[in-house]
Amino acid sequence: MVLAPAPDPHSPLSFLLSSPLYCIFAGRNAKTQGNILSNLLNSMSSKINFMSPLEAVSILKSGDHVHLSSVASTPTILVNAMCEYAKANGLQDIHVHHLHTEPPAPYANPEYEGIFQHDAFFVGKNVRKQVQAGYADYIPIFLSETQNLYRSGVLPINVAMVQVSPPDNSGYVSLGTSVDATLAAIERADTVIAVVNKDVPWALGDALIPLSAIDRFVEHDEPLEEAIPAQPNEQELAIGRHCAELIEDGACLQMGIGAIPNAVLSQLGNHKNLGIHTEMFADGVLPLVEKGVINGSMKATDRGKIVSTFLMGSQKVYSFIDHNPNVLMMDVGYTNDPFVIARNPRMTAINSAIEVDITGQVCADSIGTTFFSGVGGQVDFIYGASRSEGGKPIIAMPAITSKGVSKLVNTLKVGAGVVTTRSHIHWLVTEFGAVNLYGKTLQERARLIISIAHPSAQEELDKAAFARYGSHYHFVK
């Protein structure tokens, strides 16, 4: 079954088709039909009391905690207004929370020190330098639990700033590409400010919220942030081939964005009946959907549906989910719950790393003491896949950096964080092969890991293993 969009019963088009106006609509040319639909949409939006961005953020006060919808759907116009208003009015100690965001994050810059405190759930590239310099900060947290920070009251939430689609005729809007912890923030916030943006796709699932959940509205149309698909190099294609060999027909997949996920997906054209249950997906999924390779027919939960909590890709991805009943954008507490993940048989989770030591400890968030990203959903899916019947948790990474430094090491750098523990790791893949570490001793693991290291690093790693384990190490097969 090919996952193709179908009409949404709450859409303006469905409303028109079910009304007496349809006989007039059907007799018009395509351009006139488009104008009729546009006017209908505008009439629905006209019921909303819009205000300027500065007026909308004027409820901010010192000490507030603010949540921003994340990734592709960051409400940039509200961010800029927030910075302008807070600086002009002498506000202090406003805490800003979000997953990673794509546009510039001025509130994390040194000029706003004392006005804003950046306390995000992930370190994105737009705040990485500020976090490393100490002007911004990071809350280490499993992605599955980000929503619980709000729902449990551990983090107060005064203002949620989000982007939504225009409303349908039933008074609902869609959060589009960013449900994640944003839904929890909307539920708990004292004030919800929404940018109504026609470029936000109408996503289904937990993305639909009533207009009554929103307190202040700003109208602003602006294309969502895009990420152009990365083209994998030969090293990444080799990693992709090894991963693809581990993926069985009927498997349910989780992978992120970037060259390695794209390399894996490009190798799956001859697979059958794959499913998707993930925290995010991007352009690499679309060709497999079009070919019918990804159809979700073997999933145990949400059969026939692609399930995700946020998106980051090109406009093709955003158009794909628009009014598509076969894509569910769900709360991160559902998508990343390891026990929900485990319900799908042959769950195959592919995640990456910065370093892996010869015992199987995985560092994925820092380079020594320097934070580079965050925990994200890696542990959620590694653990969930390990509990799945026939599941395969996979850490896939280059064996060596572009500067010739081995990413497989005797010991992690001083201060490096362990994201996936040596007790959780199963499959480890590099361009030189794939090894299964589950159930293996420390000495067996060392042998296996060194076997897929870059040849230039193998002798040094072998000497380090010998020094660590003694002469008996040479007898381990």
Tab-separated table of C-alpha atoms in Angstrom:
chain	number	residue	atom	x	y	z
A	1	MET	CA	0.000	0.000	0.000
A	2	VAL	CA	1.422	3.352	-1.040
A	3	LEU	CA	0.931	6.054	1.576
A	4	ALA	CA	-0.881	8.738	-0.395
A	5	PRO	CA	-2.673	11.815	0.981
A	6	ALA	CA	-6.445	11.668	1.332
A	7	PRO	CA	-8.953	14.487	1.941
A	8	ASP	CA	-9.361	15.622	5.527
A	9	PRO	CA	-13.025	15.889	6.586
A	10	HIS	CA	-12.270	19.091	8.509
A	11	SER	CA	-10.533	20.898	5.644
A	12	PRO	CA	-12.008	23.924	3.873
A	13	LEU	CA	-12.150	21.869	0.682
A	14	SER	CA	-14.209	19.125	2.343
A	15	PHE	CA	-16.482	21.782	3.818
A	16	LEU	CA	-17.002	23.234	0.352
A	17	LEU	CA	-17.605	19.853	-1.286
A	18	SER	CA	-20.341	19.060	1.231
A	19	SER	CA	-22.090	22.409	0.834
A	20	PRO	CA	-24.654	23.679	-1.702
A	21	LEU	CA	-21.896	25.930	-3.078
A	22	TYR	CA	-20.268	22.924	-4.713
A	23	CYS	CA	-22.335	23.122	-7.905
A	24	ILE	CA	-21.060	26.692	-8.388
A	25	PHE	CA	-17.486	25.749	-7.415
A	26	ALA	CA	-17.345	22.744	-9.794
A	27	GLY	CA	-18.333	24.832	-12.783
A	28	ARG	CA	-15.418	27.265	-12.436
A	29	ASN	CA	-11.917	27.008	-13.874
A	30	ALA	CA	-8.921	26.072	-11.718
A	31	LYS	CA	-7.864	29.668	-11.083
A	32	THR	CA	-11.354	30.693	-9.953
A	33	GLN	CA	-11.618	27.579	-7.780
A	34	GLY	CA	-8.339	28.562	-6.113
A	35	ASN	CA	-9.675	32.061	-5.412
A	36	ILE	CA	-12.865	30.633	-3.899
A	37	LEU	CA	-10.863	28.365	-1.589
A	38	SER	CA	-8.554	31.231	-0.625
A	39	ASN	CA	-11.512	33.472	0.199
A	40	LEU	CA	-13.099	30.682	2.252
A	41	LEU	CA	-9.885	30.227	4.208
A	42	ASN	CA	-9.566	33.961	4.740
A	43	SER	CA	-13.134	34.189	6.026
A	44	MET	CA	-12.339	31.551	8.646
A	45	SER	CA	-9.150	33.340	9.694
A	46	SER	CA	-10.965	36.677	9.842
A	47	LYS	CA	-12.838	35.468	12.933
A	48	ILE	CA	-9.560	35.544	14.853
A	49	ASN	CA	-8.523	38.720	16.654
A	50	PHE	CA	-4.972	39.209	15.380
A	51	MET	CA	-2.449	41.542	16.983
A	52	SER	CA	1.084	42.693	16.267
A	53	PRO	CA	4.023	40.555	17.431
A	54	LEU	CA	5.094	43.223	19.962
A	55	GLU	CA	1.588	43.440	21.399
A	56	ALA	CA	1.397	39.650	21.592
A	57	VAL	CA	4.605	39.342	23.633
A	58	SER	CA	3.761	42.275	25.904
A	59	ILE	CA	2.510	39.840	28.564
A	60	LEU	CA	6.129	38.786	29.224
A	61	LYS	CA	7.560	39.611	32.624
A	62	SER	CA	10.832	39.050	34.409
A	63	GLY	CA	11.408	35.468	35.545
A	64	ASP	CA	9.026	33.920	33.009
A	65	HIS	CA	9.665	30.534	31.441
A	66	VAL	CA	9.026	30.517	27.680
A	67	HIS	CA	8.711	27.515	25.367
A	68	LEU	CA	9.365	27.836	21.627
A	69	SER	CA	8.050	25.389	19.068
A	70	SER	CA	11.078	23.750	17.584
A	71	VAL	CA	13.166	22.725	14.592
A	72	ALA	CA	11.550	23.825	11.299
A	73	SER	CA	8.638	25.572	13.000
A	74	THR	CA	10.378	28.058	15.279
A	75	PRO	CA	8.213	31.239	15.446
A	76	THR	CA	10.972	33.616	14.382
A	77	ILE	CA	8.757	36.703	14.294
A	78	LEU	CA	7.833	36.134	17.960
A	79	VAL	CA	11.446	35.438	18.920
A	80	ASN	CA	12.529	38.769	17.460
A	81	ALA	CA	9.643	40.596	19.122
A	82	MET	CA	10.436	38.910	22.454
A	83	CYS	CA	14.043	40.085	22.284
A	84	GLU	CA	13.028	43.644	21.340
A	85	TYR	CA	10.350	43.897	24.027
A	86	ALA	CA	12.422	42.383	26.843
A	87	LYS	CA	15.420	44.623	26.140
A	88	ALA	CA	13.346	47.798	25.788
A	89	ASN	CA	11.431	47.134	29.012
A	90	GLY	CA	14.302	46.066	31.236
A	91	LEU	CA	13.097	42.495	31.761
A	92	GLN	CA	15.412	39.999	33.414
A	93	ASP	CA	15.916	36.261	33.888
A	94	ILE	CA	13.510	35.005	31.217
A	95	HIS	CA	14.179	31.292	30.727
A	96	VAL	CA	13.864	30.023	27.152
A	97	HIS	CA	13.204	26.310	26.540
A	98	HIS	CA	12.958	24.282	23.346
A	99	LEU	CA	14.332	21.326	21.462
A	100	HIS	CA	16.846	22.412	18.881
A	101	THR	CA	15.816	25.315	16.674
A	102	GLU	CA	17.049	26.173	13.194
A	103	PRO	CA	16.885	29.987	12.782
A	104	PRO	CA	19.238	32.391	14.603
A	105	ALA	CA	18.735	32.432	18.381
A	106	PRO	CA	19.560	36.014	19.425
A	107	TYR	CA	18.357	35.441	23.020
A	108	ALA	CA	21.421	33.217	23.551
A	109	ASN	CA	23.900	35.907	22.482
A	110	PRO	CA	26.144	37.713	25.006
A	111	GLU	CA	24.287	41.018	24.505
A	112	TYR	CA	21.216	39.460	26.168
A	113	GLU	CA	23.063	38.123	29.204
A	114	GLY	CA	20.907	38.722	32.266
A	115	ILE	CA	17.803	39.269	30.138
A	116	PHE	CA	17.442	35.691	28.877
A	117	GLN	CA	18.666	32.366	30.195
A	118	HIS	CA	18.788	29.733	27.444
A	119	ASP	CA	17.918	26.346	29.012
A	120	ALA	CA	17.257	24.114	26.015
A	121	PHE	CA	16.702	20.347	25.817
A	122	PHE	CA	19.252	19.947	23.019
A	123	VAL	CA	22.293	21.868	21.793
A	124	GLY	CA	21.680	22.836	18.173
A	125	LYS	CA	24.214	24.363	15.819
A	126	ASN	CA	22.672	27.846	16.245
A	127	VAL	CA	23.498	27.937	19.989
A	128	ARG	CA	26.496	25.610	20.151
A	129	LYS	CA	29.122	28.351	20.492
A	130	GLN	CA	27.057	30.175	23.109
A	131	VAL	CA	26.632	27.009	25.194
A	132	GLN	CA	30.321	26.217	24.935
A	133	ALA	CA	31.164	29.780	26.023
A	134	GLY	CA	28.738	29.627	28.963
A	135	TYR	CA	26.286	32.271	27.722
A	136	ALA	CA	23.654	29.577	27.184
A	137	ASP	CA	22.905	26.316	28.934
A	138	TYR	CA	21.476	22.859	28.344
A	139	ILE	CA	19.221	20.473	30.308
A	140	PRO	CA	20.368	16.859	29.801
A	141	ILE	CA	17.145	14.891	29.261
A	142	PHE	CA	15.860	11.921	27.288
A	143	LEU	CA	13.732	13.280	24.461
A	144	SER	CA	10.820	11.111	25.638
A	145	GLU	CA	10.820	12.940	28.975
A	146	THR	CA	10.951	16.526	27.703
A	147	GLN	CA	7.158	16.728	27.746
A	148	ASN	CA	7.137	15.444	31.326
A	149	LEU	CA	9.219	18.400	32.491
A	150	TYR	CA	6.138	20.542	31.814
A	151	ARG	CA	3.384	18.075	32.677
A	152	SER	CA	4.960	17.136	36.009
A	153	GLY	CA	5.608	20.770	36.949
A	154	VAL	CA	9.384	20.274	37.234
A	155	LEU	CA	9.696	23.188	34.807
A	156	PRO	CA	7.163	26.015	35.114
A	157	ILE	CA	5.768	27.258	31.814
A	158	ASN	CA	4.383	30.768	31.616
A	159	VAL	CA	4.325	31.422	27.881
A	160	ALA	CA	4.278	29.038	24.908
A	161	MET	CA	5.129	30.551	21.519
A	162	VAL	CA	4.195	28.359	18.564
A	163	GLN	CA	3.381	28.344	14.866
A	164	VAL	CA	0.125	26.863	13.567
A	165	SER	CA	-1.749	26.437	10.318
A	166	PRO	CA	-4.840	28.506	9.510
A	167	PRO	CA	-7.949	27.051	11.151
A	168	ASP	CA	-10.403	24.655	9.555
A	169	ASN	CA	-14.167	25.146	9.585
A	170	SER	CA	-14.402	23.242	12.880
A	171	GLY	CA	-12.172	25.670	14.744
A	172	TYR	CA	-9.000	23.572	14.814
A	173	VAL	CA	-5.453	24.429	13.802
A	174	SER	CA	-2.464	22.146	13.268
A	175	LEU	CA	0.965	22.350	14.866
A	176	GLY	CA	2.372	21.024	11.618
A	177	THR	CA	5.981	19.884	11.869
A	178	SER	CA	6.550	20.412	15.612
A	179	VAL	CA	4.453	18.484	18.146
A	180	ASP	CA	7.314	17.121	20.326
A	181	ALA	CA	7.123	18.797	23.787
A	182	THR	CA	5.189	21.732	22.339
A	183	LEU	CA	1.822	20.103	22.959
A	184	ALA	CA	2.664	19.684	26.653
A	185	ALA	CA	3.779	23.328	26.801
A	186	ILE	CA	0.452	24.446	25.306
A	187	GLU	CA	-1.442	22.348	27.849
A	188	ARG	CA	0.403	23.845	30.815
A	189	ALA	CA	1.259	27.406	29.775
A	190	ASP	CA	-0.444	30.406	31.357
A	191	THR	CA	-0.497	32.106	27.945
A	192	VAL	CA	-0.232	30.568	24.467
A	193	ILE	CA	0.786	32.831	21.577
A	194	ALA	CA	0.420	31.411	18.067
A	195	VAL	CA	1.640	32.639	14.705
A	196	VAL	CA	-0.954	31.649	12.122
A	197	ASN	CA	1.085	30.788	9.043
A	198	LYS	CA	-0.370	29.373	5.825
A	199	ASP	CA	2.955	27.609	5.163
A	200	VAL	CA	2.513	25.363	8.217
A	201	PRO	CA	1.236	22.022	6.861
A	202	TRP	CA	-2.005	20.516	8.140
A	203	ALA	CA	-0.594	17.551	10.058
A	204	LEU	CA	-2.837	15.029	11.775
A	205	GLY	CA	-2.523	13.042	14.999
A	206	ASP	CA	-1.714	14.999	18.162
A	207	ALA	CA	-0.921	18.041	16.010
A	208	LEU	CA	-4.557	19.190	15.956
A	209	ILE	CA	-5.532	21.657	18.685
A	210	PRO	CA	-8.626	23.848	19.114
A	211	LEU	CA	-8.456	27.612	18.685
A	212	SER	CA	-9.686	27.851	22.270
A	213	ALA	CA	-6.281	26.565	23.435
A	214	ILE	CA	-4.642	29.746	22.115
A	215	ASP	CA	-4.803	33.125	23.854
A	216	ARG	CA	-3.081	35.484	21.421
A	217	PHE	CA	-2.782	35.343	17.635
A	218	VAL	CA	-0.321	36.877	15.199
A	219	GLU	CA	-0.762	36.530	11.446
A	220	HIS	CA	2.451	36.045	9.502
A	221	ASP	CA	3.125	33.886	6.447
A	222	GLU	CA	6.682	32.665	6.070
A	223	PRO	CA	8.147	29.435	4.619
A	224	LEU	CA	9.357	26.971	7.221
A	225	GLU	CA	13.058	26.360	7.683
A	226	GLU	CA	14.348	23.763	5.240
A	227	ALA	CA	17.249	21.317	5.273
A	228	ILE	CA	18.506	20.291	1.854
A	229	PRO	CA	19.208	16.526	1.775
A	230	ALA	CA	22.890	15.746	2.302
A	231	GLN	CA	24.546	13.637	-0.390
A	232	PRO	CA	26.476	10.744	1.181
A	233	ASN	CA	30.138	10.196	0.289
A	234	GLU	CA	31.779	6.800	-0.282
A	235	GLN	CA	32.489	6.316	3.425
A	236	GLU	CA	28.851	6.998	4.322
A	237	LEU	CA	27.536	4.832	1.489
A	238	ALA	CA	29.597	1.921	2.837
A	239	ILE	CA	28.063	2.454	6.277
A	240	GLY	CA	24.637	2.578	4.641
A	241	ARG	CA	25.225	-0.748	2.866
A	242	HIS	CA	26.224	-2.494	6.091
A	243	CYS	CA	23.155	-1.109	7.892
A	244	ALA	CA	20.849	-2.060	5.027
A	245	GLU	CA	22.059	-5.662	5.250
A	246	LEU	CA	20.815	-5.756	8.849
A	247	ILE	CA	17.342	-4.461	7.978
A	248	GLU	CA	14.829	-7.229	7.373
A	249	ASP	CA	11.684	-7.108	5.262
A	250	GLY	CA	8.814	-5.999	7.505
A	251	ALA	CA	11.096	-4.032	9.821
A	252	CYS	CA	9.987	-0.809	11.492
A	253	LEU	CA	12.586	1.941	11.185
A	254	GLN	CA	13.862	4.877	13.207
A	255	MET	CA	16.595	7.128	11.918
A	256	GLY	CA	17.319	10.806	11.828
A	257	ILE	CA	18.542	13.328	9.308
A	258	GLY	CA	21.870	13.568	7.533
A	259	ALA	CA	24.155	11.747	5.149
A	260	ILE	CA	24.232	8.366	6.946
A	261	PRO	CA	20.420	8.006	7.245
A	262	ASN	CA	20.141	9.028	3.589
A	263	ALA	CA	22.792	6.462	2.680
A	264	VAL	CA	20.877	3.735	4.529
A	265	LEU	CA	17.544	4.647	2.951
A	266	SER	CA	19.080	4.734	-0.528
A	267	GLN	CA	19.971	1.043	-0.137
A	268	LEU	CA	16.454	-0.131	0.716
A	269	GLY	CA	14.778	-0.002	-2.685
A	270	ASN	CA	14.381	-3.793	-2.887
A	271	HIS	CA	13.062	-4.250	0.648
A	272	LYS	CA	9.422	-4.982	1.347
A	273	ASN	CA	6.769	-3.802	3.794
A	274	LEU	CA	8.878	-1.467	5.911
A	275	GLY	CA	7.311	0.796	8.528
A	276	ILE	CA	8.299	4.036	10.233
A	277	HIS	CA	8.019	4.848	13.936
A	278	THR	CA	10.524	7.590	14.639
A	279	GLU	CA	11.136	10.910	16.354
A	280	MET	CA	11.762	12.569	12.981
A	281	PHE	CA	12.104	11.840	9.298
A	282	ALA	CA	13.309	13.721	6.233
A	283	ASP	CA	13.422	13.517	2.436
A	284	GLY	CA	15.081	10.098	2.207
A	285	VAL	CA	11.830	8.410	3.226
A	286	LEU	CA	9.744	9.826	0.351
A	287	PRO	CA	11.082	7.735	-2.581
A	288	LEU	CA	10.503	4.559	-0.574
A	289	VAL	CA	6.932	5.620	0.172
A	290	GLU	CA	6.327	6.309	-3.514
A	291	LYS	CA	7.656	2.846	-4.441
A	292	GLY	CA	5.524	1.142	-1.804
A	293	VAL	CA	8.591	-0.132	0.070
A	294	ILE	CA	7.450	1.817	3.136
A	295	ASN	CA	3.793	0.986	3.715
A	296	GLY	CA	3.551	0.174	7.423
A	297	SER	CA	1.623	-3.032	6.749
A	298	MET	CA	3.624	-5.092	9.253
A	299	LYS	CA	3.497	-2.641	12.150
A	300	ALA	CA	1.810	-3.740	15.360
A	301	THR	CA	0.895	-0.175	16.343
A	302	ASP	CA	-0.466	2.509	14.002
A	303	ARG	CA	-0.525	0.038	11.123
A	304	GLY	CA	-0.202	1.733	7.764
A	305	LYS	CA	0.895	5.006	9.367
A	306	ILE	CA	4.181	6.867	9.496
A	307	VAL	CA	4.590	8.119	13.072
A	308	SER	CA	6.882	11.006	14.022
A	309	THR	CA	7.029	13.900	16.478
A	310	PHE	CA	8.920	16.552	14.471
A	311	LEU	CA	10.264	17.024	10.964
A	312	MET	CA	13.231	18.666	9.309
A	313	GLY	CA	13.620	18.462	5.544
A	314	SER	CA	12.781	20.183	2.308
A	315	GLN	CA	9.425	21.612	1.297
A	316	LYS	CA	8.675	18.222	-0.271
A	317	VAL	CA	8.481	16.678	3.199
A	318	TYR	CA	6.204	19.421	4.509
A	319	SER	CA	3.920	19.077	1.497
A	320	PHE	CA	3.902	15.293	1.937
A	321	ILE	CA	2.417	15.450	5.447
A	322	ASP	CA	-0.140	18.143	4.548
A	323	HIS	CA	-3.632	16.584	4.961
A	324	ASN	CA	-2.055	13.119	4.771
A	325	PRO	CA	-4.025	10.660	6.947
A	326	ASN	CA	-1.195	8.149	6.703
A	327	VAL	CA	1.182	10.384	8.681
A	328	LEU	CA	0.611	10.940	12.392
A	329	MET	CA	2.514	13.717	14.136
A	330	MET	CA	2.391	12.622	17.760
A	331	ASP	CA	3.400	13.786	21.229
A	332	VAL	CA	7.027	12.939	22.004
A	333	GLY	CA	5.850	11.067	25.092
A	334	TYR	CA	4.302	8.561	22.678
A	335	THR	CA	6.803	8.421	19.819
A	336	ASN	CA	9.820	8.071	22.103
A	337	ASP	CA	8.360	5.876	24.821
A	338	PRO	CA	10.622	2.787	24.744
A	339	PHE	CA	7.698	0.532	25.639
A	340	VAL	CA	5.587	1.891	22.769
A	341	ILE	CA	8.578	1.559	20.436
A	342	ALA	CA	9.046	-2.067	21.527
A	343	ARG	CA	5.517	-3.056	20.473
A	344	ASN	CA	6.537	-3.021	16.828
A	345	PRO	CA	8.349	-6.226	15.822
A	346	ARG	CA	11.729	-5.991	14.092
A	347	MET	CA	12.157	-2.421	15.331
A	348	THR	CA	15.431	-1.217	13.825
A	349	ALA	CA	16.848	1.964	15.342
A	350	ILE	CA	19.859	3.594	13.683
A	351	ASN	CA	21.704	6.305	15.603
A	352	SER	CA	25.167	7.834	15.420
A	353	ALA	CA	27.969	8.726	17.801
A	354	ILE	CA	31.004	10.920	18.316
A	355	GLU	CA	33.165	8.208	19.928
A	356	VAL	CA	32.843	4.580	21.023
A	357	ASP	CA	35.385	2.964	23.321
A	358	ILE	CA	36.501	-0.675	23.119
A	359	THR	CA	34.091	-1.699	25.889
A	360	GLY	CA	31.092	-0.377	23.938
A	361	GLN	CA	30.460	2.929	25.711
A	362	VAL	CA	28.880	5.407	23.300
A	363	CYS	CA	29.542	9.147	23.520
A	364	ALA	CA	27.058	11.048	21.366
A	365	ASP	CA	26.679	14.484	22.980
A	366	SER	CA	30.124	15.885	23.744
A	367	ILE	CA	33.746	16.098	22.662
A	368	GLY	CA	35.533	15.738	25.974
A	369	THR	CA	34.106	18.424	28.239
A	370	THR	CA	32.731	20.416	25.297
A	371	PHE	CA	29.041	19.879	24.620
A	372	PHE	CA	28.202	19.427	20.968
A	373	SER	CA	24.563	18.253	20.845
A	374	GLY	CA	22.476	16.384	23.407
A	375	VAL	CA	21.080	13.062	24.543
A	376	GLY	CA	18.118	13.397	22.195
A	377	GLY	CA	16.139	10.230	21.506
A	378	GLN	CA	19.079	7.839	21.122
A	379	VAL	CA	18.556	5.950	24.386
A	380	ASP	CA	14.769	5.919	23.934
A	381	PHE	CA	15.105	4.068	20.632
A	382	ILE	CA	18.160	1.942	21.438
A	383	TYR	CA	16.341	0.565	24.482
A	384	GLY	CA	12.975	0.323	22.708
A	385	ALA	CA	14.473	-1.581	19.768
A	386	SER	CA	16.304	-3.925	22.125
A	387	ARG	CA	12.959	-4.884	23.705
A	388	SER	CA	11.262	-5.377	20.341
A	389	GLU	CA	10.761	-8.922	19.037
A	390	GLY	CA	13.547	-9.305	16.478
A	391	GLY	CA	14.592	-5.706	17.051
A	392	LYS	CA	18.031	-4.324	16.200
A	393	PRO	CA	19.515	-1.282	17.953
A	394	ILE	CA	22.321	0.045	15.745
A	395	ILE	CA	25.029	2.645	16.356
A	396	ALA	CA	26.365	3.646	12.927
A	397	MET	CA	29.347	5.956	12.523
A	398	PRO	CA	32.508	6.552	10.472
A	399	ALA	CA	35.529	4.743	11.868
A	400	ILE	CA	37.700	7.795	11.339
A	401	THR	CA	37.203	11.553	11.070
A	402	SER	CA	38.030	13.647	8.023
A	403	LYS	CA	41.197	14.684	9.890
A	404	GLY	CA	42.326	11.090	10.301
A	405	VAL	CA	41.399	10.668	13.977
A	406	SER	CA	39.907	7.323	14.984
A	407	LYS	CA	36.392	7.494	16.418
A	408	LEU	CA	36.865	4.033	17.939
A	409	VAL	CA	39.078	4.547	20.980
A	410	ASN	CA	40.585	2.791	23.975
A	411	THR	CA	39.007	5.281	26.370
A	412	LEU	CA	36.658	8.169	25.766
A	413	LYS	CA	38.111	11.651	26.036
A	414	VAL	CA	38.345	13.052	29.554
A	415	GLY	CA	34.972	14.566	30.428
A	416	ALA	CA	33.093	12.910	27.565
A	417	GLY	CA	29.570	11.813	28.405
A	418	VAL	CA	28.227	8.292	27.967
A	419	VAL	CA	24.843	8.467	26.253
A	420	THR	CA	24.324	4.790	25.414
A	421	THR	CA	25.955	2.545	28.005
A	422	ARG	CA	27.975	-0.577	27.324
A	423	SER	CA	25.009	-2.519	28.699
A	424	HIS	CA	22.637	-1.088	26.080
A	425	ILE	CA	24.731	-1.351	22.934
A	426	HIS	CA	24.013	-4.124	20.430
A	427	TRP	CA	25.100	-3.543	16.825
A	428	LEU	CA	28.008	-1.252	15.938
A	429	VAL	CA	28.545	-0.353	12.275
A	430	THR	CA	31.356	1.492	10.490
A	431	GLU	CA	32.406	1.579	6.848
A	432	PHE	CA	34.493	-1.534	7.592
A	433	GLY	CA	31.654	-3.764	8.752
A	434	ALA	CA	29.040	-4.537	11.390
A	435	VAL	CA	29.515	-6.347	14.711
A	436	ASN	CA	27.033	-7.431	17.362
A	437	LEU	CA	28.338	-6.712	20.873
A	438	TYR	CA	25.287	-7.984	22.757
A	439	GLY	CA	26.170	-10.828	25.117
A	440	LYS	CA	29.891	-10.476	24.434
A	441	THR	CA	32.576	-10.189	27.113
A	442	LEU	CA	34.802	-7.138	27.421
A	443	GLN	CA	37.675	-8.905	25.686
A	444	GLU	CA	35.442	-10.235	22.919
A	445	ARG	CA	34.047	-6.743	22.426
A	446	ALA	CA	37.511	-5.290	22.095
A	447	ARG	CA	38.345	-7.821	19.362
A	448	LEU	CA	35.114	-7.114	17.476
A	449	ILE	CA	35.318	-3.329	17.732
A	450	ILE	CA	38.946	-3.256	16.616
A	451	SER	CA	38.002	-5.415	13.606
A	452	ILE	CA	35.843	-2.581	12.205
A	453	ALA	CA	38.230	0.247	13.120
A	454	HIS	CA	40.218	2.029	10.434
A	455	PRO	CA	43.334	-0.040	9.582
A	456	SER	CA	45.566	2.866	10.655
A	457	ALA	CA	44.158	2.654	14.193
A	458	GLN	CA	43.962	-1.104	14.695
A	459	GLU	CA	47.508	-1.759	15.911
A	460	GLU	CA	47.375	0.962	18.557
A	461	LEU	CA	43.944	-0.206	19.737
A	462	ASP	CA	45.159	-3.804	19.902
A	463	LYS	CA	48.128	-2.768	22.069
A	464	ALA	CA	45.775	-0.804	24.350
A	465	ALA	CA	43.492	-3.837	24.721
A	466	PHE	CA	46.494	-6.034	25.564
A	467	ALA	CA	47.648	-3.530	28.190
A	468	ARG	CA	44.138	-3.434	29.644
A	469	TYR	CA	43.373	-7.177	29.696
A	470	GLY	CA	46.777	-8.850	29.874
A	471	SER	CA	48.318	-11.724	27.932
A	472	HIS	CA	45.125	-13.808	27.925
A	473	TYR	CA	43.616	-11.252	25.542
A	474	HIS	CA	45.563	-12.809	22.663
A	475	PHE	CA	43.719	-16.086	23.176
A	476	VAL	CA	40.260	-14.555	22.817
A	477	LYS	CA	38.670	-15.515	19.487
